């Protein structure tokens, strides 16, 4: 096990009232890059994202759509989860606040705060904004609206309060003692000024709506959505005293947008102090994106759709652009011209060219086989090699410093300084000139080719967190073995082993031409539930199922089977009875609900995926010994098919 400190990185959990847009993708990709970076360094790493599903605005949105709040949450949470694969982000967990594992920890958190004497019943009056889920004082209103521009109404309610006022001094002292607790520094100053003005107790329950976690022993009050939501950061670890919590808390870095800084940098630490739990290590607030100079808004329909952006330029290029274009912490503008320029120049030309030139020359002069390592000070090591090596040493230091402070754009700049130095080295060393010297120049040519390939390898390893797919493609093309893909191996010069065999590389970043379609097609709101008796609407997206452990999955035995015979089921119109060869002594019989989709004769000879260890079950009088994998319903059902060449009985895993 690694002796480096554990690392835990989180994104905000996204409200289930919107489709994912570039702002959401931004935090997700930044957190994913950090997780990959720390994992590359060797830290035990855990990363979390998810959806925030309670509160009045979700309840209202569900009512408008004519569905239950849970159905609404299911429909809107699924796209956030699906987006992860599209983006190439791979968090360890996806938490939903409607999951029982979360609710349990929220209740425990409430009790801890109550036991600390920090929760009391009182009355509250003020201007309430449903959209912000927060009260505002008269002085805070701007032209009769919340500072965010949302509508407010005068509300009076009995509710539970949290003694935030008790924790101001302690929090301030913590911020002073931990200069990187809130970043960037300007945000820390903003929070300090806010605390210095004096913290007021806050209302932490609501009784005017139902969609939330009931206050323990005090139903009809529900727990304020921010107490609920913030607790996700520990509920996903199993809550205090769980093994994962013990391992990863408080090594947490919360990556958030600047709009939710106060909740994270004031409320959350105070809740934790009250509950007797340690504070996270860092809270980093990033800036906001505009699109072509304009604020993103639903009415303008100008929000950049991450799925469209990935379709246009690829997941790695989209990530690269977001992290390279603006300093993390500052606001930025998403413009097509800037996106195209970065993708075509920095990725296509600079990064792609380094790969192509190195591999083309290696193929031409050495049959694609890496020569023996050329190391600093070794025979023939000259000024050109020295300059490239200096660039490597400087870039490595800059990269590490930048990542420690979440300066992604500087980290990428540092890596690209090595890319630039590598491309320059091609001209400086001019392998094609050395090649003309024939056998006499062989050692010099080896050195030049090795040095170039080594720079390429280091660039490949360093970009693993930023271009997770393309960096692997680069290292594959170079033929770098696993031990030459580690951070350690890329920290010293000479890690590419002699004899590594390169393969011809596909173009990593093909040129992209505009204009690109980057916004969501004006999508209809999710289909409202049909009124009773009405024709059924399109089926809702399936509710995501909770994550399972590998051990759970491993219990399922999936096998290739070949259909030997198929006939209608004697007693059920919906079913076909299939005889399958699953590579066993005797054929199996399986009943499948695909009669509306397939004629029996069409099935004979097909290779299908069989769940082979499902307990046998009698279906309308016929014993069915397993189940076939399929998608879709009724006439639209389709069997999952297995490519030819795999024998009956082969395990699918
Ligand atoms: N549910 C809360 C967070 C609870 S965390 C315990 C929430 N959700 S949100 O869906 O409205 O926003 C999620 C994140 O998206 C926030 O960090 C917010 O800053 C970010 N962004 C929303 N629009 C954005 C841009 N235009 N640009 C960059 N990020 C933006 O708040």
XYZ file of C-alpha atoms and ligand atoms in Angstrom:
684
model
C 0.000 0.000 0.000
C 1.187 3.510 -0.814
C 2.676 5.556 2.001
C 1.480 8.779 0.396
C -1.445 10.560 2.043
C -4.886 9.543 0.823
C -6.653 11.979 -1.449
C -10.401 12.562 -1.729
C -11.856 14.885 -4.322
C -15.486 15.905 -4.738
C -17.642 17.870 -7.152
C -20.805 19.637 -6.040
C -23.812 17.387 -6.359
C -25.882 18.713 -9.240
C -29.485 19.818 -8.921
C -31.902 17.605 -10.776
C -33.691 20.554 -12.332
C -31.530 21.124 -15.375
C -29.757 19.279 -18.140
C -26.017 19.046 -17.716
C -24.190 21.947 -19.328
C -20.607 23.045 -19.659
C -20.545 24.503 -16.108
C -21.307 21.092 -14.644
C -18.872 19.340 -16.973
C -16.193 21.788 -15.929
C -16.192 20.830 -12.243
C -16.529 17.171 -13.066
C -13.543 17.255 -15.409
C -11.399 19.311 -13.077
C -12.073 16.897 -10.219
C -11.453 13.896 -12.455
C -8.160 15.360 -13.629
C -7.074 15.954 -10.049
C -8.009 12.424 -9.071
C -6.060 11.006 -12.004
C -3.120 13.239 -11.184
C -2.964 12.160 -7.556
C -3.425 8.530 -8.535
C -0.542 8.904 -10.990
C 1.611 10.254 -8.166
C 0.703 7.155 -6.192
C -1.786 8.527 -3.675
C -4.678 6.289 -2.646
C -7.432 8.295 -4.305
C -11.209 8.460 -4.059
C -13.457 10.695 -6.098
C -17.118 11.527 -5.815
C -19.902 13.202 -7.737
C -23.678 12.888 -7.682
C -27.027 14.622 -7.664
C -28.838 16.872 -5.189
C -32.454 15.807 -5.298
C -34.447 17.280 -2.421
C -35.964 20.701 -1.820
C -38.858 22.852 -2.792
C -37.730 23.654 -6.295
C -37.510 19.976 -7.202
C -40.917 19.393 -5.643
C -42.363 22.264 -7.689
C -40.694 21.148 -10.922
C -42.059 17.634 -10.450
C -45.544 18.982 -9.871
C -45.319 21.040 -13.054
C -44.277 17.930 -14.974
C -47.071 15.876 -13.419
C -44.750 13.279 -11.907
C -43.712 12.393 -8.385
C -40.580 14.148 -7.076
C -38.797 10.793 -7.064
C -39.681 10.138 -10.700
C -38.544 13.611 -11.573
C -35.267 13.087 -9.728
C -34.712 9.733 -11.431
C -35.200 11.269 -14.861
C -32.883 14.167 -14.269
C -30.197 12.353 -12.322
C -29.640 9.766 -15.057
C -28.189 12.212 -17.622
C -25.634 13.445 -15.085
C -24.524 9.909 -14.499
C -24.475 9.066 -18.196
C -22.443 12.182 -18.915
C -19.491 10.799 -16.961
C -18.675 8.148 -19.545
C -19.137 10.670 -22.356
C -16.645 12.982 -20.698
C -14.204 10.203 -19.912
C -14.566 10.932 -16.200
C -14.426 7.976 -13.858
C -15.338 8.944 -10.293
C -15.393 6.160 -7.738
C -18.911 6.904 -6.592
C -22.054 8.698 -7.681
C -24.265 9.618 -4.769
C -27.912 10.595 -4.875
C -29.403 12.368 -1.883
C -32.547 10.250 -2.179
C -30.566 7.112 -1.395
C -31.086 5.597 2.021
C -27.339 5.362 2.690
C -27.250 9.161 2.413
C -30.379 9.904 4.433
C -29.102 7.825 7.310
C -25.929 9.881 7.613
C -27.863 13.160 7.321
C -30.023 12.122 10.265
C -26.917 11.169 12.218
C -25.369 14.535 11.396
C -28.494 16.333 12.611
C -28.408 14.394 15.877
C -24.773 15.223 16.451
C -25.460 18.933 15.973
C -28.493 18.658 18.227
C -26.460 16.871 20.904
C -23.895 19.644 20.740
C -26.704 22.051 21.738
C -26.591 23.848 18.402
C -30.152 23.216 17.206
C -33.162 25.118 18.590
C -36.756 25.800 17.601
C -37.743 29.345 16.731
C -39.620 31.488 14.229
C -38.338 32.951 11.102
C -39.644 35.717 8.912
C -38.020 37.009 5.815
C -37.941 37.181 2.055
C -37.624 33.657 0.749
C -36.349 32.626 -2.661
C -37.364 29.151 -3.736
C -34.791 29.165 -6.488
C -31.936 29.882 -4.054
C -33.575 27.890 -1.245
C -32.584 30.728 1.089
C -33.956 33.627 3.093
C -32.789 37.189 2.497
C -33.077 40.285 4.660
C -34.697 43.469 3.376
C -31.235 45.042 3.036
C -29.964 42.162 0.924
C -32.697 42.551 -1.701
C -31.821 44.234 -4.970
C -34.797 45.920 -6.666
C -37.172 43.746 -4.702
C -35.457 40.512 -5.759
C -32.841 38.184 -4.315
C -29.240 39.193 -5.081
C -29.236 36.359 -7.654
C -32.180 37.996 -9.443
C -34.709 35.358 -8.399
C -38.211 36.162 -7.118
C -38.805 36.327 -3.353
C -41.915 36.039 -1.232
C -42.451 37.028 2.400
C -42.467 33.915 4.519
C -42.969 33.244 8.162
C -42.367 29.807 9.528
C -41.539 27.944 12.653
C -38.382 26.008 12.234
C -35.170 24.731 13.639
C -32.143 26.963 13.790
C -28.465 26.218 13.870
C -26.155 28.256 16.098
C -23.855 29.396 13.339
C -23.022 32.440 15.471
C -21.168 30.156 17.874
C -18.538 29.149 15.350
C -17.385 32.371 13.695
C -14.257 32.847 15.794
C -13.194 29.208 15.495
C -13.706 29.199 11.780
C -11.773 32.403 11.339
C -8.883 30.982 13.355
C -8.928 27.856 11.198
C -8.807 29.891 8.005
C -5.906 31.972 9.354
C -3.999 28.864 10.384
C -4.601 27.058 7.074
C -3.830 29.441 4.233
C -4.787 26.915 1.552
C -8.098 25.915 3.176
C -10.054 28.248 0.891
C -8.642 28.940 -2.542
C -8.029 31.043 -4.534
C -6.758 33.519 -1.936
C -9.197 36.218 -3.027
C -12.059 33.891 -2.109
C -10.542 33.241 1.310
C -10.435 36.993 1.881
C -14.051 37.325 0.811
C -15.084 34.659 3.325
C -12.982 36.189 6.099
C -14.689 39.549 5.580
C -18.072 37.846 5.685
C -17.312 36.075 8.969
C -15.824 39.200 10.504
C -19.161 40.957 10.030
C -20.615 38.439 12.481
C -22.396 35.193 11.689
C -26.157 34.952 12.274
C -27.839 31.689 13.209
C -29.475 30.043 10.219
C -32.737 28.256 9.719
C -32.089 24.576 8.992
C -35.539 23.089 8.569
C -38.576 23.811 6.419
C -42.199 22.967 7.015
C -43.893 24.509 3.990
C -43.163 21.558 1.719
C -42.538 17.840 2.086
C -39.788 16.821 -0.323
C -36.849 16.361 1.981
C -35.494 14.259 4.802
C -37.781 14.536 7.849
C -36.159 16.074 10.914
C -35.593 13.136 13.303
C -38.544 12.945 15.704
C -39.980 16.199 14.352
C -41.841 15.337 11.177
C -43.465 17.564 9.412
C -40.254 19.556 9.418
C -37.824 18.554 6.725
C -34.097 19.151 6.886
C -32.880 22.223 4.989
C -31.598 21.150 1.620
C -28.091 22.509 2.170
C -27.604 20.538 5.412
C -28.806 17.542 3.459
C -26.681 18.228 0.357
C -23.391 19.118 2.039
C -23.523 15.935 4.065
C -23.093 13.951 0.827
C -19.365 14.432 1.165
C -19.302 12.162 4.187
C -22.354 10.011 3.547
C -20.680 8.717 0.384
C -17.829 7.521 2.583
C -20.311 5.644 4.757
C -20.473 8.323 7.473
C -18.264 8.847 10.518
C -16.596 5.656 11.710
C -17.069 3.786 8.401
C -13.885 2.264 7.075
C -13.781 4.416 3.940
C -14.447 7.530 5.985
C -11.579 6.644 8.305
C -9.338 6.311 5.293
C -10.290 9.363 3.250
C -11.649 11.963 5.637
C -10.469 14.704 6.151
C -8.165 14.523 3.113
C -10.909 16.086 1.038
C -10.690 18.720 -1.645
C -14.094 20.154 -2.515
C -14.159 21.583 -6.024
C -17.085 23.981 -6.428
C -18.275 27.015 -8.364
C -17.908 30.462 -6.848
C -21.677 30.825 -6.367
C -21.799 28.155 -3.693
C -18.693 29.165 -1.794
C -20.451 30.473 1.315
C -22.296 27.212 1.824
C -19.042 25.273 1.562
C -16.639 27.597 3.314
C -18.894 28.799 6.131
C -21.891 26.548 6.726
C -20.244 23.190 6.039
C -17.197 23.735 8.280
C -19.472 24.994 11.069
C -21.778 21.966 10.746
C -18.722 19.743 10.940
C -17.297 21.541 13.961
C -20.640 21.232 15.703
C -20.764 17.512 14.856
C -17.251 17.100 16.231
C -15.786 16.128 12.867
C -12.604 17.425 11.258
C -12.728 19.959 8.434
C -11.857 19.163 4.829
C -8.418 20.061 3.597
C -9.359 22.425 0.818
C -12.269 24.205 -0.788
C -11.544 25.569 -4.228
C -14.038 27.860 -5.960
C -13.742 28.074 -9.713
C -15.179 30.806 -11.910
C -18.110 30.818 -14.288
C -18.267 30.305 -18.023
C -20.034 32.587 -20.402
C -20.694 31.487 -23.990
C -19.514 33.724 -26.824
C -19.474 36.586 -24.322
C -22.972 36.010 -22.982
C -24.325 34.560 -19.782
C -25.717 31.068 -20.272
C -29.454 30.938 -19.811
C -32.307 28.596 -20.487
C -34.286 31.324 -22.228
C -31.438 32.098 -24.624
C -30.853 28.374 -25.172
C -27.143 29.097 -25.465
C -25.805 26.673 -22.863
C -22.993 24.547 -24.257
C -24.091 20.927 -24.153
C -21.128 18.798 -23.067
C -22.331 15.848 -25.114
C -22.440 17.989 -28.255
C -19.010 19.425 -27.483
C -17.561 15.943 -27.048
C -19.183 14.847 -30.311
C -17.606 17.833 -32.046
C -14.031 17.732 -30.769
C -13.677 14.613 -28.605
C -13.672 14.201 -24.836
C -9.963 14.788 -24.302
C -9.896 17.919 -26.421
C -12.954 19.305 -24.629
C -11.267 18.686 -21.263
C -8.036 20.211 -22.507
C -9.784 23.347 -23.681
C -11.699 23.871 -20.434
C -8.628 23.452 -18.291
C -6.236 25.349 -20.544
C -8.366 28.293 -21.625
C -8.804 30.015 -18.258
C -7.057 30.075 -14.944
C -9.006 27.847 -12.575
C -10.713 30.321 -10.277
C -11.247 33.010 -12.906
C -14.309 33.453 -15.103
C -13.925 32.427 -18.711
C -15.594 32.600 -22.062
C -16.372 29.566 -24.163
C -15.990 30.619 -27.762
C -15.848 28.396 -30.804
C -12.904 30.249 -32.244
C -10.878 29.753 -29.068
C -11.861 26.089 -28.917
C -10.908 25.446 -32.540
C -7.627 27.319 -32.193
C -6.537 25.315 -29.169
C -7.651 21.987 -30.545
C -6.061 22.465 -33.950
C -2.884 24.226 -32.862
C -1.923 22.929 -29.455
C -3.319 19.433 -29.757
C -3.314 18.759 -33.498
C -0.124 20.548 -34.417
C 2.053 20.654 -31.317
C 1.143 17.444 -29.500
C 0.173 15.443 -32.575
C 3.217 16.530 -34.533
C 5.650 15.560 -31.825
C 4.205 12.069 -31.918
C 4.169 11.832 -35.702
C 7.632 13.181 -36.247
C 9.214 11.019 -33.560
C 7.506 7.847 -34.709
C 7.958 8.480 -38.418
C 11.683 8.947 -38.003
C 12.000 6.019 -35.641
C 10.178 3.862 -38.201
C 12.235 5.143 -41.087
C 15.671 4.831 -39.534
C 15.307 2.112 -36.900
C 12.311 0.051 -37.943
C 10.310 1.560 -35.059
C 12.586 0.072 -32.396
C 13.825 2.363 -29.618
C 17.642 2.565 -29.444
C 19.571 2.258 -26.184
C 18.858 5.052 -23.679
C 20.880 8.242 -24.109
C 21.328 9.884 -20.739
C 22.534 13.350 -19.691
C 26.320 13.504 -19.844
C 26.538 10.258 -21.840
C 28.630 9.908 -24.933
C 27.827 12.558 -27.541
C 25.323 14.360 -25.287
C 25.412 17.881 -26.716
C 23.862 21.312 -26.381
C 20.623 20.344 -28.144
C 20.100 17.386 -25.792
C 21.051 19.599 -22.842
C 18.441 22.199 -23.803
C 15.727 19.563 -24.104
C 16.684 17.996 -20.796
C 16.696 21.408 -19.098
C 13.215 22.006 -20.452
C 12.163 18.650 -18.971
C 13.549 19.456 -15.509
C 11.977 22.914 -15.436
C 8.627 21.674 -16.769
C 8.450 18.932 -14.177
C 8.910 21.377 -11.306
C 6.375 23.803 -12.801
C 3.880 21.031 -13.377
C 4.037 19.825 -9.779
C 3.792 23.319 -8.303
C 0.883 24.216 -10.558
C -1.099 21.079 -9.738
C -0.648 21.598 -6.008
C -2.425 24.947 -6.416
C -4.943 23.752 -9.004
C -3.462 25.973 -11.670
C -4.420 23.542 -14.422
C -3.719 26.027 -17.182
C -0.171 26.524 -15.876
C 0.287 22.783 -15.522
C -0.659 22.347 -19.172
C 1.514 25.271 -20.147
C 4.420 23.552 -18.398
C 3.815 20.288 -20.244
C 3.516 22.139 -23.527
C 6.846 23.819 -22.929
C 8.322 20.316 -23.137
C 6.203 19.583 -26.218
C 7.633 22.755 -27.766
C 11.173 21.845 -26.755
C 10.687 18.374 -28.253
C 9.500 19.815 -31.549
C 12.418 22.248 -31.523
C 14.812 19.382 -30.876
C 13.692 17.760 -34.102
C 15.090 20.744 -36.000
C 18.147 21.147 -33.772
C 19.220 17.517 -34.003
C 18.059 17.090 -37.636
C 18.107 13.262 -37.703
C 17.718 13.288 -41.525
C 21.058 15.111 -41.802
C 22.776 12.660 -39.441
C 21.292 9.773 -41.424
C 23.191 10.894 -44.492
C 26.432 10.078 -42.699
C 25.539 6.380 -42.814
C 27.244 3.938 -40.458
C 29.613 6.586 -39.168
C 26.671 8.617 -37.809
C 24.779 5.618 -36.387
C 25.509 6.385 -32.730
C 24.531 10.026 -33.197
C 21.322 9.019 -34.922
C 20.511 6.580 -32.107
C 20.997 9.325 -29.583
C 18.848 11.843 -31.460
C 16.030 9.358 -32.011
C 16.139 8.121 -28.451
C 16.142 11.626 -27.013
C 13.155 12.599 -29.093
C 11.205 9.469 -28.200
C 12.050 9.914 -24.547
C 10.642 13.456 -24.592
C 7.538 12.034 -26.233
C 7.213 9.358 -23.562
C 7.483 11.881 -20.735
C 4.864 14.067 -22.415
C 2.658 10.993 -22.738
C 2.940 10.123 -19.045
C 2.419 13.684 -17.881
C -0.684 14.096 -19.985
C -2.352 10.923 -18.686
C -4.529 12.927 -16.243
C -5.416 15.579 -18.836
C -5.904 13.530 -22.009
C -6.744 10.145 -20.516
C -7.520 8.456 -23.822
C -5.098 10.155 -26.167
C -2.141 9.910 -23.820
C -2.666 6.171 -23.630
C -2.893 6.066 -27.433
C 0.386 7.971 -27.599
C 2.139 5.618 -25.203
C 0.693 2.612 -27.018
C 1.977 3.942 -30.337
C 5.391 4.471 -28.832
C 5.348 0.953 -27.440
C 6.065 2.144 -23.891
C 5.787 -0.833 -21.522
C 3.792 -0.415 -18.270
C 6.868 0.379 -16.208
C 7.630 3.282 -18.558
C 4.184 4.827 -17.965
C 4.511 5.601 -14.270
C 5.090 8.973 -12.710
C 8.311 7.729 -11.217
C 9.600 6.560 -14.568
C 8.814 9.951 -16.075
C 10.655 11.783 -13.327
C 14.064 10.696 -14.550
C 15.419 10.740 -18.086
C 16.007 7.418 -19.787
C 12.938 5.366 -18.815
C 12.048 4.267 -22.332
C 13.711 0.869 -22.571
C 15.886 -0.055 -25.534
C 13.991 -2.319 -27.883
C 10.543 -0.823 -27.249
C 8.634 -1.392 -30.471
C 6.584 1.493 -31.809
C 3.538 0.959 -33.969
C 2.148 3.294 -36.620
C -0.075 5.835 -34.890
C -3.472 7.084 -35.979
C -3.834 10.868 -36.069
C -4.549 11.720 -32.447
C -6.339 15.006 -33.018
C -7.717 15.308 -36.532
C -8.299 18.868 -37.652
C -11.700 20.227 -36.698
C -13.457 22.872 -38.783
C -16.261 25.130 -37.551
C -18.963 26.072 -37.194
C -19.761 23.496 -34.532
C -23.186 22.709 -33.122
C -22.592 22.960 -29.405
C -25.927 23.755 -27.851
C -28.665 21.347 -26.967
C -31.332 20.923 -29.545
C -34.250 22.883 -28.037
C -35.272 19.882 -26.050
C -38.749 19.359 -24.787
C -39.114 19.267 -21.048
C -39.219 15.668 -19.854
C -42.423 13.965 -20.895
C -45.148 14.578 -18.334
C -46.850 11.487 -16.998
C -49.971 10.663 -19.006
C -53.342 11.392 -17.489
C -55.227 8.265 -16.548
C -56.670 6.665 -19.640
C -54.450 8.615 -22.015
C -52.078 6.932 -24.458
C -48.798 6.008 -22.772
C -45.950 8.468 -23.224
C -42.452 7.437 -24.271
C -40.904 5.236 -21.607
C -38.960 7.215 -19.013
C -35.220 6.711 -18.855
C -34.631 3.722 -16.600
C -33.841 4.648 -13.034
C -30.154 4.110 -12.396
C -29.474 1.266 -10.044
C -27.152 1.630 -7.098
C -23.494 0.786 -7.646
C -22.575 -2.782 -6.920
C -19.260 -4.176 -5.864
C -17.243 -6.331 -8.235
C -17.965 -9.299 -5.987
C -21.680 -8.883 -6.657
C -21.151 -8.784 -10.390
C -18.778 -11.738 -10.240
C -21.601 -13.913 -8.935
C -23.306 -13.750 -12.319
C -22.145 -16.369 -14.793
C -22.553 -15.086 -18.346
C -21.881 -17.500 -21.201
C -21.996 -17.595 -24.946
C -24.801 -19.842 -26.177
C -25.878 -20.894 -29.675
C -29.579 -21.237 -30.490
C -30.168 -24.819 -31.681
C -33.935 -24.594 -31.965
C -36.747 -22.124 -31.275
C -40.520 -22.510 -31.109
C -43.540 -20.678 -29.759
C -44.225 -21.339 -26.082
C -47.223 -23.680 -25.764
C -49.020 -21.516 -23.174
C -47.770 -17.930 -23.537
C -48.000 -15.740 -26.615
C -45.228 -13.466 -25.415
C -42.654 -16.213 -24.995
C -40.490 -18.339 -27.245
C -38.963 -21.583 -26.054
C -35.346 -21.886 -27.118
C -32.986 -24.820 -27.073
C -29.456 -23.630 -26.489
C -25.997 -25.068 -26.744
C -24.115 -23.485 -23.846
C -21.068 -25.730 -24.207
C -22.430 -28.207 -21.668
C -23.162 -31.905 -21.815
C -26.806 -31.381 -22.644
C -28.648 -28.495 -24.283
C -30.634 -26.084 -22.133
C -34.166 -24.837 -22.457
C -34.778 -21.135 -21.929
C -38.051 -19.224 -22.257
C -37.563 -15.677 -23.535
C -40.132 -12.852 -23.832
C -39.202 -12.028 -27.415
C -42.067 -13.532 -29.403
C -43.228 -10.082 -30.591
C -39.766 -9.274 -31.909
C -38.450 -12.458 -33.540
C -39.792 -15.266 -35.703
C -38.511 -18.552 -34.233
C -36.824 -19.589 -37.476
C -34.758 -16.394 -37.504
C -33.133 -17.281 -34.238
C -31.600 -20.627 -35.090
C -27.826 -20.401 -35.287
C -27.554 -17.052 -33.460
C -24.966 -16.611 -30.724
C -26.530 -15.060 -27.650
C -25.482 -14.042 -24.124
C -26.898 -16.365 -21.469
C -27.165 -15.771 -17.716
C -26.285 -19.376 -16.997
C -26.477 -19.587 -13.219
C -29.942 -18.154 -12.732
C -31.986 -20.548 -10.635
C -34.303 -22.528 -12.994
C -37.914 -21.406 -12.950
C -41.120 -22.761 -14.428
C -42.659 -20.277 -16.864
C -46.220 -21.202 -17.773
C -45.446 -24.884 -17.454
C -42.016 -24.942 -19.137
C -38.889 -25.067 -16.996
C -36.611 -22.200 -18.058
C -32.925 -22.700 -17.271
C -31.449 -19.241 -17.549
C -32.080 -15.923 -19.212
C -30.892 -14.143 -22.339
C -29.523 -10.600 -22.334
C -31.682 -8.234 -24.354
C -32.674 -4.572 -24.514
C -35.954 -2.918 -25.403
C -39.539 -3.988 -24.911
C -42.162 -5.813 -26.962
C -41.601 -5.626 -30.701
C -38.587 -3.370 -30.126
C -36.791 -5.986 -28.019
C -33.362 -6.979 -29.347
C -31.152 -9.794 -28.171
C -27.593 -8.962 -27.242
C -25.577 -10.872 -29.793
C -22.109 -12.300 -29.510
C -19.648 -12.001 -32.396
C -18.793 -15.139 -34.358
C -15.615 -16.905 -33.346
C -16.497 -17.269 -29.689
C -17.392 -20.893 -28.883
C -20.570 -21.931 -27.081
C -19.863 -21.938 -23.348
C -17.195 -19.195 -23.476
C -17.378 -17.028 -20.403
C -18.441 -13.398 -20.904
C -16.846 -11.105 -18.328
N -26.848 21.403 -5.687
C -25.983 22.505 -5.502
C -24.648 22.074 -4.963
C -24.666 21.282 -3.706
S -23.081 20.746 -3.244
C -23.264 20.124 -1.736
C -25.805 23.268 -6.804
N -26.071 22.590 -7.920
S -26.046 23.219 -9.397
O -26.389 22.140 -10.254
O -26.857 24.382 -9.460
O -24.604 23.695 -9.669
C -23.539 22.833 -9.664
C -22.264 23.495 -10.035
O -22.312 23.982 -11.370
C -21.895 24.675 -9.168
O -20.574 24.500 -8.714
C -21.968 25.846 -10.092
O -21.013 26.797 -9.768
C -21.637 25.203 -11.407
N -22.051 26.037 -12.517
C -23.322 26.334 -12.908
N -23.241 27.204 -13.955
C -21.943 27.475 -14.248
C -21.265 28.193 -15.234
N -21.897 28.928 -16.121
N -19.904 28.106 -15.263
C -19.204 27.317 -14.391
N -19.819 26.639 -13.461
C -21.175 26.797 -13.271
O -25.399 24.403 -6.766
